[in-house]
Amino acid sequence: MFYLVSASPCSRFEERFFSQKTAIRISTLGTSTGGIIAALLALGRSVKEINDLYEKHVPIVMQKKGRHEKSLAFAKRGDEVFKEDKFDKMKIGVGIVATRWVIERPMIFKTSIEHAHGRMGTFSPGFGVKGSDAVQASCSAFPFFERKMVKTDKGDLVEPIDGGYYANNPTLYAIADALVALKLHQSTFGSSASGWGYIRRRNSRGSAPPSGRRSS
């Protein structure tokens, strides 16, 4: 059986599919913060580790003023977390969704040629870029962040922006991979999507309000 996950910060998912031996094939697709989660899970990080990394790094990035300062802070922390790791080191199928700024088309950084829909002869995992650069591209929601310039292993310079422009929830792309690229029958795979939460803000007296703003 093939199981698709668009972004999964879920401990129950981790316990079921990563902590035990299973015959189920897993592919994760993520956009923006979901792309970060998908990439880190694929590199073997636990849900707890990912949560700790978010709590450590995200406030530092988001407290910066202006998109240039935010982008610099994000790049620094992305490189600290992912180091030189690329898509060929990821243990499961991953697709990180970004958008090509100039032609307004999706750009999906994938680990496996099995998930490619065309150009099989020129496929390379993640276009040869580092995991850090791919997640920065997927998160580059202009004008909150600068557009991210990446150089593929073919020497092409591409300027991607936030993948949410095309697929804030990339479940449809995951299903397309299963049906078109992998040629699976719809009865042989399942999908699960998550990637939202609540930002709890403290009021002037230092206490958190009863509800927060949803963040995708």
Short mmCIF file of C-alpha atoms in Angstrom, two decimals:
data_model
loop_
_atom_site.label_atom_id
_atom_site.label_comp_id
_atom_site.label_asym_id
_atom_site.label_seq_id
_atom_site.Cartn_x
_atom_site.Cartn_y
_atom_site.Cartn_z
CA MET A 1 0.00 0.00 0.00
CA PHE A 2 1.12 3.57 -0.68
CA TYR A 3 0.44 6.31 1.84
CA LEU A 4 0.57 10.03 1.01
CA VAL A 5 1.03 12.83 3.51
CA SER A 6 1.04 16.52 2.57
CA ALA A 7 2.64 17.63 5.84
CA SER A 8 2.65 15.70 9.06
CA PRO A 9 3.70 17.17 12.42
CA CYS A 10 1.70 14.35 13.98
CA SER A 11 3.20 12.11 16.61
CA ARG A 12 0.73 9.33 15.87
CA PHE A 13 1.84 9.32 12.23
CA GLU A 14 5.48 9.21 13.31
CA GLU A 15 4.83 6.32 15.68
CA ARG A 16 2.92 4.30 13.11
CA PHE A 17 5.09 4.77 10.04
CA PHE A 18 8.57 5.78 11.22
CA SER A 19 9.07 3.96 14.51
CA GLN A 20 8.05 0.51 13.28
CA LYS A 21 8.90 -1.69 10.36
CA THR A 22 6.19 -1.39 7.75
CA ALA A 23 5.56 -2.44 4.17
CA ILE A 24 3.74 0.81 3.50
CA ARG A 25 5.47 3.21 1.12
CA ILE A 26 5.40 6.81 2.26
CA SER A 27 5.57 10.05 0.32
CA THR A 28 5.31 13.47 1.91
CA LEU A 29 4.55 16.73 0.14
CA GLY A 30 4.72 20.04 1.93
CA THR A 31 4.36 23.74 1.24
CA SER A 32 6.05 26.44 3.28
CA THR A 33 6.14 25.32 6.93
CA GLY A 34 4.77 21.95 5.79
CA GLY A 35 7.78 21.64 3.51
CA ILE A 36 10.12 22.16 6.46
CA ILE A 37 8.30 19.47 8.45
CA ALA A 38 8.30 17.03 5.53
CA ALA A 39 12.02 17.53 4.85
CA LEU A 40 13.02 17.12 8.49
CA LEU A 41 10.91 13.97 8.90
CA ALA A 42 12.53 12.55 5.78
CA LEU A 43 15.98 13.29 7.21
CA GLY A 44 15.14 11.27 10.31
CA ARG A 45 14.24 14.03 12.75
CA SER A 46 11.60 13.17 15.34
CA VAL A 47 8.42 15.18 15.81
CA LYS A 48 9.75 16.37 19.18
CA GLU A 49 13.01 17.53 17.57
CA ILE A 50 11.08 19.41 14.90
CA ASN A 51 8.87 21.07 17.50
CA ASP A 52 11.94 22.09 19.52
CA LEU A 53 13.57 23.55 16.41
CA TYR A 54 10.46 25.59 15.66
CA GLU A 55 10.30 26.98 19.17
CA LYS A 56 13.99 27.86 19.06
CA HIS A 57 14.31 29.42 15.61
CA VAL A 58 10.95 30.74 14.36
CA PRO A 59 10.55 33.55 16.96
CA ILE A 60 14.04 34.82 16.14
CA VAL A 61 13.25 34.98 12.42
CA MET A 62 9.80 36.53 12.76
CA GLN A 63 10.97 39.22 15.22
CA LYS A 64 13.23 40.71 12.55
CA LYS A 65 12.00 43.89 10.87
CA GLY A 66 11.65 43.96 7.12
CA ARG A 67 11.77 41.17 4.56
CA HIS A 68 15.51 41.48 3.99
CA GLU A 69 16.37 40.96 7.66
CA LYS A 70 13.83 38.12 7.97
CA SER A 71 15.28 36.41 4.90
CA LEU A 72 18.85 36.66 6.19
CA ALA A 73 17.83 35.25 9.57
CA PHE A 74 15.87 32.43 7.92
CA ALA A 75 18.79 31.53 5.65
CA LYS A 76 21.22 31.43 8.58
CA ARG A 77 19.02 29.17 10.68
CA GLY A 78 18.05 27.01 7.73
CA ASP A 79 21.72 26.35 7.01
CA GLU A 80 22.33 25.58 10.69
CA VAL A 81 19.54 23.00 10.77
CA PHE A 82 19.94 21.35 7.35
CA LYS A 83 23.68 21.94 6.93
CA GLU A 84 24.75 20.49 3.54
CA ASP A 85 22.02 17.84 3.39
CA LYS A 86 20.39 17.42 0.00
CA PHE A 87 17.45 15.40 -1.26
CA ASP A 88 19.51 12.29 -1.94
CA LYS A 89 19.92 11.89 1.84
CA MET A 90 16.21 11.85 2.55
CA LYS A 91 14.85 8.47 3.61
CA ILE A 92 11.34 8.71 2.14
CA GLY A 93 9.78 10.33 -0.89
CA VAL A 94 9.51 14.10 -0.47
CA GLY A 95 8.12 16.93 -2.56
CA ILE A 96 8.61 20.54 -1.44
CA VAL A 97 6.38 22.95 -3.31
CA ALA A 98 7.53 26.39 -4.49
CA THR A 99 6.46 28.69 -7.34
CA ARG A 100 8.60 29.88 -10.25
CA TRP A 101 8.26 33.65 -9.95
CA VAL A 102 8.80 34.61 -13.60
CA ILE A 103 6.53 32.08 -15.32
CA GLU A 104 4.09 31.59 -12.40
CA ARG A 105 4.29 27.80 -12.47
CA PRO A 106 4.86 25.32 -9.65
CA MET A 107 8.38 24.11 -8.90
CA ILE A 108 8.39 20.94 -6.80
CA PHE A 109 11.68 19.74 -5.31
CA LYS A 110 11.40 15.91 -5.30
CA THR A 111 13.59 13.12 -4.01
CA SER A 112 12.75 10.34 -6.43
CA ILE A 113 12.52 9.97 -10.19
CA GLU A 114 9.54 7.68 -9.52
CA HIS A 115 7.52 10.81 -8.72
CA ALA A 116 8.58 12.72 -11.83
CA HIS A 117 5.91 13.53 -14.44
CA GLY A 118 8.30 14.29 -17.28
CA ARG A 119 11.92 14.94 -18.27
CA MET A 120 13.07 11.63 -16.79
CA GLY A 121 16.44 11.88 -18.51
CA THR A 122 17.38 15.13 -16.77
CA PHE A 123 15.86 14.41 -13.33
CA SER A 124 18.03 14.95 -10.27
CA PRO A 125 16.85 14.86 -6.64
CA GLY A 126 15.69 18.33 -5.58
CA PHE A 127 17.20 19.84 -8.75
CA GLY A 128 20.52 19.35 -6.96
CA VAL A 129 19.91 22.10 -4.39
CA LYS A 130 20.36 21.83 -0.63
CA GLY A 131 17.39 21.11 1.60
CA SER A 132 17.86 24.49 3.26
CA ASP A 133 17.55 26.34 -0.05
CA ALA A 134 14.46 24.36 -1.06
CA VAL A 135 12.55 25.11 2.15
CA GLN A 136 13.57 28.77 2.00
CA ALA A 137 12.18 28.92 -1.53
CA SER A 138 8.93 27.27 -0.46
CA CYS A 139 8.56 29.74 2.44
CA SER A 140 9.49 32.90 0.51
CA ALA A 141 6.11 34.60 0.79
CA PHE A 142 6.86 37.94 -0.88
CA PRO A 143 6.73 40.69 0.40
CA PHE A 144 7.20 39.21 3.89
CA PHE A 145 10.41 37.51 2.70
CA GLU A 146 12.71 38.18 -0.23
CA ARG A 147 12.36 35.99 -3.28
CA LYS A 148 14.87 33.14 -3.07
CA MET A 149 17.39 32.62 -5.86
CA VAL A 150 18.56 29.01 -6.30
CA LYS A 151 21.05 27.45 -8.69
CA THR A 152 20.26 23.96 -9.95
CA ASP A 153 22.88 21.32 -10.65
CA LYS A 154 22.33 22.05 -14.36
CA GLY A 155 23.54 25.61 -13.76
CA ASP A 156 20.14 27.26 -14.13
CA LEU A 157 19.33 30.23 -11.91
CA VAL A 158 15.72 30.10 -10.74
CA GLU A 159 13.84 32.59 -8.57
CA PRO A 160 11.14 30.70 -6.64
CA ILE A 161 8.64 32.15 -4.18
CA ASP A 162 6.12 30.78 -1.69
CA GLY A 163 4.62 27.46 -2.77
CA GLY A 164 1.30 28.57 -1.29
CA TYR A 165 0.76 30.68 -4.41
CA TYR A 166 -0.12 27.42 -6.17
CA ALA A 167 -0.68 24.83 -3.46
CA ASN A 168 -1.15 25.95 0.12
CA ASN A 169 -2.30 22.37 0.68
CA PRO A 170 -0.44 20.11 -1.79
CA THR A 171 -2.58 17.01 -1.25
CA LEU A 172 -3.82 17.19 -4.86
CA TYR A 173 -0.22 17.10 -6.11
CA ALA A 174 0.43 14.06 -3.89
CA ILE A 175 -2.58 12.28 -5.34
CA ALA A 176 -1.43 13.19 -8.87
CA ASP A 177 1.95 11.60 -8.10
CA ALA A 178 0.24 8.39 -7.03
CA LEU A 179 -2.18 8.20 -9.98
CA VAL A 180 -0.05 9.60 -12.82
CA ALA A 181 3.63 9.14 -11.93
CA LEU A 182 3.38 5.90 -9.94
CA LYS A 183 0.32 4.64 -11.83
CA LEU A 184 -1.34 3.32 -8.69
CA HIS A 185 -5.00 2.44 -8.54
CA GLN A 186 -7.01 4.76 -6.31
CA SER A 187 -8.00 1.82 -4.11
CA THR A 188 -4.37 1.11 -3.16
CA PHE A 189 -3.36 4.36 -1.49
CA GLY A 190 -4.59 6.81 1.12
CA SER A 191 -3.85 10.45 1.91
CA SER A 192 -3.68 12.53 5.06
CA ALA A 193 -3.23 16.30 5.26
CA SER A 194 -2.31 18.53 8.16
CA GLY A 195 -0.48 21.77 8.49
CA TRP A 196 -2.42 24.28 10.49
CA GLY A 197 -2.27 25.50 14.05
CA TYR A 198 -2.99 28.44 16.27
CA ILE A 199 -0.72 31.33 17.09
CA ARG A 200 -1.36 32.33 20.66
CA ARG A 201 -0.54 35.97 21.38
CA ARG A 202 -0.05 37.43 24.80
CA ASN A 203 -2.01 40.50 25.76
CA SER A 204 -0.62 43.58 27.49
CA ARG A 205 -0.97 41.90 30.89
CA GLY A 206 1.17 38.95 29.80
CA SER A 207 -1.53 36.28 29.58
CA ALA A 208 -2.61 34.44 26.46
CA PRO A 209 -6.09 35.05 25.07
CA PRO A 210 -8.51 32.11 24.94
CA SER A 211 -8.19 31.71 21.20
CA GLY A 212 -5.65 32.56 18.52
CA ARG A 213 -5.34 33.16 14.80
CA ARG A 214 -5.13 30.10 12.60
CA SER A 215 -1.93 29.72 10.69
CA SER A 216 -1.60 27.44 7.66
#
